[in-house]
Short mmCIF file of C-alpha atoms in Angstrom, two decimals:
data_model
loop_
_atom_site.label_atom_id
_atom_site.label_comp_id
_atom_site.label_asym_id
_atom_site.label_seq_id
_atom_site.Cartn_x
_atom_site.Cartn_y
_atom_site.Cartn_z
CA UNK A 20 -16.87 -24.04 -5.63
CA UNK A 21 -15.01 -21.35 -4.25
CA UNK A 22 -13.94 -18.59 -6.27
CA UNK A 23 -10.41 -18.07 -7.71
CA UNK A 24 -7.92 -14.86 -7.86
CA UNK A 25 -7.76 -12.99 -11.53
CA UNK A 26 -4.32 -12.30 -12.38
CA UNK A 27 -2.86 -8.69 -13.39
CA UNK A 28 0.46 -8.67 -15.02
CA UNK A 29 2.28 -4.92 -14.44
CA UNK A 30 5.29 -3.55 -16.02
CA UNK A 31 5.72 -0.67 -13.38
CA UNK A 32 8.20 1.74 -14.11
CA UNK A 33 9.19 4.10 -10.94
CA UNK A 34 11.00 6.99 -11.27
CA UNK A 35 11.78 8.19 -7.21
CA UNK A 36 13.43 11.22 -7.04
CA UNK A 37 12.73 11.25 -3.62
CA UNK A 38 14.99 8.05 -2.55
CA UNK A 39 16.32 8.38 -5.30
CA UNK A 40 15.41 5.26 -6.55
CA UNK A 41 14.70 4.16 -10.52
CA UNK A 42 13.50 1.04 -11.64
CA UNK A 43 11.32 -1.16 -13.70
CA UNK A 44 9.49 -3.72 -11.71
CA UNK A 45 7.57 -6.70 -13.53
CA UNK A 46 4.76 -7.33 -11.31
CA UNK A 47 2.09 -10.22 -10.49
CA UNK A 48 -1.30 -9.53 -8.91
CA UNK A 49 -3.52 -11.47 -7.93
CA UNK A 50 -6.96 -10.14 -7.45
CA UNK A 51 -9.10 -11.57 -4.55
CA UNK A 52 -12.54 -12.66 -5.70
CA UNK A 53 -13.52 -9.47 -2.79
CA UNK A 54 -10.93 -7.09 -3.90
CA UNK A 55 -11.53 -4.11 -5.91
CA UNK A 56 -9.43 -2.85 -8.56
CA UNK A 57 -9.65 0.31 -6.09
CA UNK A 58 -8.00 -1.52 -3.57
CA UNK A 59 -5.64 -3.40 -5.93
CA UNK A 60 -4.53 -0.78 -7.36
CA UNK A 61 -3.52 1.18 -3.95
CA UNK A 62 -1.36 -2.07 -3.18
CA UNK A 63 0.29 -1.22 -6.17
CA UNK A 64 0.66 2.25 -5.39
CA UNK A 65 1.75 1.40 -1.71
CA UNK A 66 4.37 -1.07 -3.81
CA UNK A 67 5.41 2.05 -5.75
CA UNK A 68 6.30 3.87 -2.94
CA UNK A 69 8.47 1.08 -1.08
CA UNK A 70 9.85 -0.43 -4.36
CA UNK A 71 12.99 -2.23 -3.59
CA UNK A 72 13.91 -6.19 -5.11
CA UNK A 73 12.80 -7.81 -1.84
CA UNK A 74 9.70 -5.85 -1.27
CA UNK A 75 6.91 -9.07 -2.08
CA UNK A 76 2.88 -9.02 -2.45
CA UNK A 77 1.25 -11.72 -0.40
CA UNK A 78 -1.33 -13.50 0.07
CA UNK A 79 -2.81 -10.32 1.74
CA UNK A 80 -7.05 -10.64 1.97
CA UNK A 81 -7.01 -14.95 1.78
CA UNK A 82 -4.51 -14.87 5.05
CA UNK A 83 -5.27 -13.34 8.16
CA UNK A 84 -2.41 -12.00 9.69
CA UNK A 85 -0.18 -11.30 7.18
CA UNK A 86 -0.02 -7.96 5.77
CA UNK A 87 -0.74 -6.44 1.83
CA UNK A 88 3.05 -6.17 1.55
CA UNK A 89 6.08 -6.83 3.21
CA UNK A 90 10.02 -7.20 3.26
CA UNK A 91 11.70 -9.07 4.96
CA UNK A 92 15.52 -9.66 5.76
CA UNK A 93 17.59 -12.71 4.69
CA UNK A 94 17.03 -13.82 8.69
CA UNK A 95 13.55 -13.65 8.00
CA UNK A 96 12.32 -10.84 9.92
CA UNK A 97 10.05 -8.88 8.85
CA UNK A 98 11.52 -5.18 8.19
CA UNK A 99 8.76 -3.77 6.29
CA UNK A 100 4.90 -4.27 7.25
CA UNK A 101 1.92 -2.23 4.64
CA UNK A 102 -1.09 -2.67 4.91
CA UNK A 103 -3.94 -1.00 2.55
CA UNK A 104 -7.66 -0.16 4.04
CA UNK A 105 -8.41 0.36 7.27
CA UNK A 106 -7.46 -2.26 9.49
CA UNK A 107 -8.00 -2.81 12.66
CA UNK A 108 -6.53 -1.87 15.86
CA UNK A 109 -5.76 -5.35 16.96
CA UNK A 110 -4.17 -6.10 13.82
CA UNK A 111 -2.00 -3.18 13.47
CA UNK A 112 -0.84 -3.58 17.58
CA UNK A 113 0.26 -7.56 16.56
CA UNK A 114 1.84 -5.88 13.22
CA UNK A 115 4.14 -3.00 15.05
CA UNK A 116 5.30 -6.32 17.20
CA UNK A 117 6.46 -8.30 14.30
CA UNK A 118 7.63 -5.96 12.48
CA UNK A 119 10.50 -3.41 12.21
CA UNK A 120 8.36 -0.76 10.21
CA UNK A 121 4.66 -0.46 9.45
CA UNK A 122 2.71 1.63 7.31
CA UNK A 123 -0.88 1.83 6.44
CA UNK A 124 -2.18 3.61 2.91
CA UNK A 125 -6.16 4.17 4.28
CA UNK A 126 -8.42 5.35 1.62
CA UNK A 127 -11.88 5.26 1.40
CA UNK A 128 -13.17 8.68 2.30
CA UNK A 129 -15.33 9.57 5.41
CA UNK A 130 -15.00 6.04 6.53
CA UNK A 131 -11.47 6.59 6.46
CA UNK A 132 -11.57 10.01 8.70
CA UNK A 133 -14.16 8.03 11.27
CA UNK A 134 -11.70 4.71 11.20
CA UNK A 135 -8.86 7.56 12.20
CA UNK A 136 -10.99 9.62 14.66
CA UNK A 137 -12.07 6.08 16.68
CA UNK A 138 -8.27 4.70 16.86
CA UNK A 139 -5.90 7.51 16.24
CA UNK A 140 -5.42 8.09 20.01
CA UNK A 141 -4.73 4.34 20.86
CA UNK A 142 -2.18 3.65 18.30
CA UNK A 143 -0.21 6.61 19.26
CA UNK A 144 2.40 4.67 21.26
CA UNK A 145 2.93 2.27 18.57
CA UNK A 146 6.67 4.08 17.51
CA UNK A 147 7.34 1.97 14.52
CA UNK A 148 3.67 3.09 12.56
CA UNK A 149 3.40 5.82 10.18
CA UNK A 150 -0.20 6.15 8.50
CA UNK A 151 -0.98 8.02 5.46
CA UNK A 152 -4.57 8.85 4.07
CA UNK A 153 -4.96 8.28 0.04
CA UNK A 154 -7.79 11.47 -1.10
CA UNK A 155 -11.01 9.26 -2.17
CA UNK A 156 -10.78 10.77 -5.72
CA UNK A 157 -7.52 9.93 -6.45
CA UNK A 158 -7.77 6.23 -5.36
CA UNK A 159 -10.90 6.10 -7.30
CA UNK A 160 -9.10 7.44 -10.43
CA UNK A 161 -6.27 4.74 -9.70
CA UNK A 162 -9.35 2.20 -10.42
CA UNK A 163 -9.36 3.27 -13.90
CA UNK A 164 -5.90 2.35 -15.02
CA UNK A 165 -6.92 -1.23 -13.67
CA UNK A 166 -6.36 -3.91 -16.50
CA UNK A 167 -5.01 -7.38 -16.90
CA UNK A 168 -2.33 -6.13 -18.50
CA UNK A 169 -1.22 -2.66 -17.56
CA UNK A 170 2.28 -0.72 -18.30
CA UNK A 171 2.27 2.12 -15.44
CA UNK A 172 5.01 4.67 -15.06
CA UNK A 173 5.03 6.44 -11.53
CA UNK A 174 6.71 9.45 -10.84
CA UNK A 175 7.07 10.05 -7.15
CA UNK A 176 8.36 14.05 -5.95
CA UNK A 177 8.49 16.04 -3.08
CA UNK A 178 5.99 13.66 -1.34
CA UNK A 179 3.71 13.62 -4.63
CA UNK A 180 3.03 10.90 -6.89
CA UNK A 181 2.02 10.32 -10.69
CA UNK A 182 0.65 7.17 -12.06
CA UNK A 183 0.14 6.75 -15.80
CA UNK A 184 -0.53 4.68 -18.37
CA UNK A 185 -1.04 5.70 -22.13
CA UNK A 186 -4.53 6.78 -21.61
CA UNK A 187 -4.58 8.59 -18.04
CA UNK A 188 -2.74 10.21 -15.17
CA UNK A 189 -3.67 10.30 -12.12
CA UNK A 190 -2.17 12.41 -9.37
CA UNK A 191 -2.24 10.90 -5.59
CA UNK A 192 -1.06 13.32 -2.89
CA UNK A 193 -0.95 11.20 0.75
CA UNK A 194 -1.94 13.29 4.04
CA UNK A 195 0.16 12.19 6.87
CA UNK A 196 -1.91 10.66 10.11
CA UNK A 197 1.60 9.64 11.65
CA UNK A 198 4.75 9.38 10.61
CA UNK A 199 7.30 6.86 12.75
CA UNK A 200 10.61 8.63 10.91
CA UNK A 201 9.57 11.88 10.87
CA UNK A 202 11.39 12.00 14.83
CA UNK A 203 14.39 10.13 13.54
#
């Protein structure tokens, strides 16, 4: 019998004054049977940081080929492509093709700096990719907040981020591998 997704319900409150964007956002996760509340929690985060009303979770880890997160237009395209982890170069080439914008949230600490160091160079003509690297401490902290119910507020300022709950805060600042806007 194979194994079935937990749910997490989220009341996420952003406050963005970098977009300028404020919102509460009542979210569902679903939690692979594979997934760690590491990992689901930096979807969350990566959610956080591209809030908007038609920014959707999918299926993510139980569909190959489709991303953590995306948006897409009332056409159907796909504007906005995130994926969390370190994926790998085939994907991401077949993702900056189908989509307007991708971004990747990699975390995971050396591995992350040895996925970057073997693929960095070969994704550099990919103009629509911007990669950011989540500190291993911080992503493990996000763990912690991880419950079936959770009420998060982030905070999100001059390229920093706070997530908290009424027990913890945790600070997350990204390092930027590549940046598609930062040229436009």
């Amino acid at each position: 019998m194979a194994l079935k997704a937990t749910i997490f319900k989220a009341e996420l409150s952003i406050s963005d004054t970098d977009r300028g964007y404020y919102a509460t956002h009542a979210l569902t996760l679903a939690r692979h049977p594979s997934e760690t509340d590491e990992r689901m929690m930096v979807r969350l985060l990566a959610f956080a940081l591209h809030a908007s009303d038609s920014l959707q979770f999918t299926t993510g880890l139980s569909t190959e080929g489709e991303p953590d997160l995306w948006q897409k237009s009332p056409t159907n395209e796909i504007d906005l492509w995130i994926d969390v982890g370190l994926p790998d170069e085939k994907h991401l080439r077949k993702a900056c093709g189908r989509a307007r914008q991708v971004v990747v949230y990699a975390y995971g600490g050396n591995k992350a700096g040895i996925w970057w160091a073997k693929i960095g160079k070969a994704l550099a003509r990919c103009e629509n990719l911007s990669i950011f690297q989540l500190p291993r401490e911080a992503t493990s902290e996000l763990a912690t907040l991880a419950e079936r119910g959770m009420n998060i507020a982030c905070m999100i300022s001059d390229g920093q981020m706070w997530l908290s709950d009424a027990r913890k805060n945790v600070g997350v600042e990204p390092t930027t591998w590549m940046n598609a806007g930062a040229d436009k």
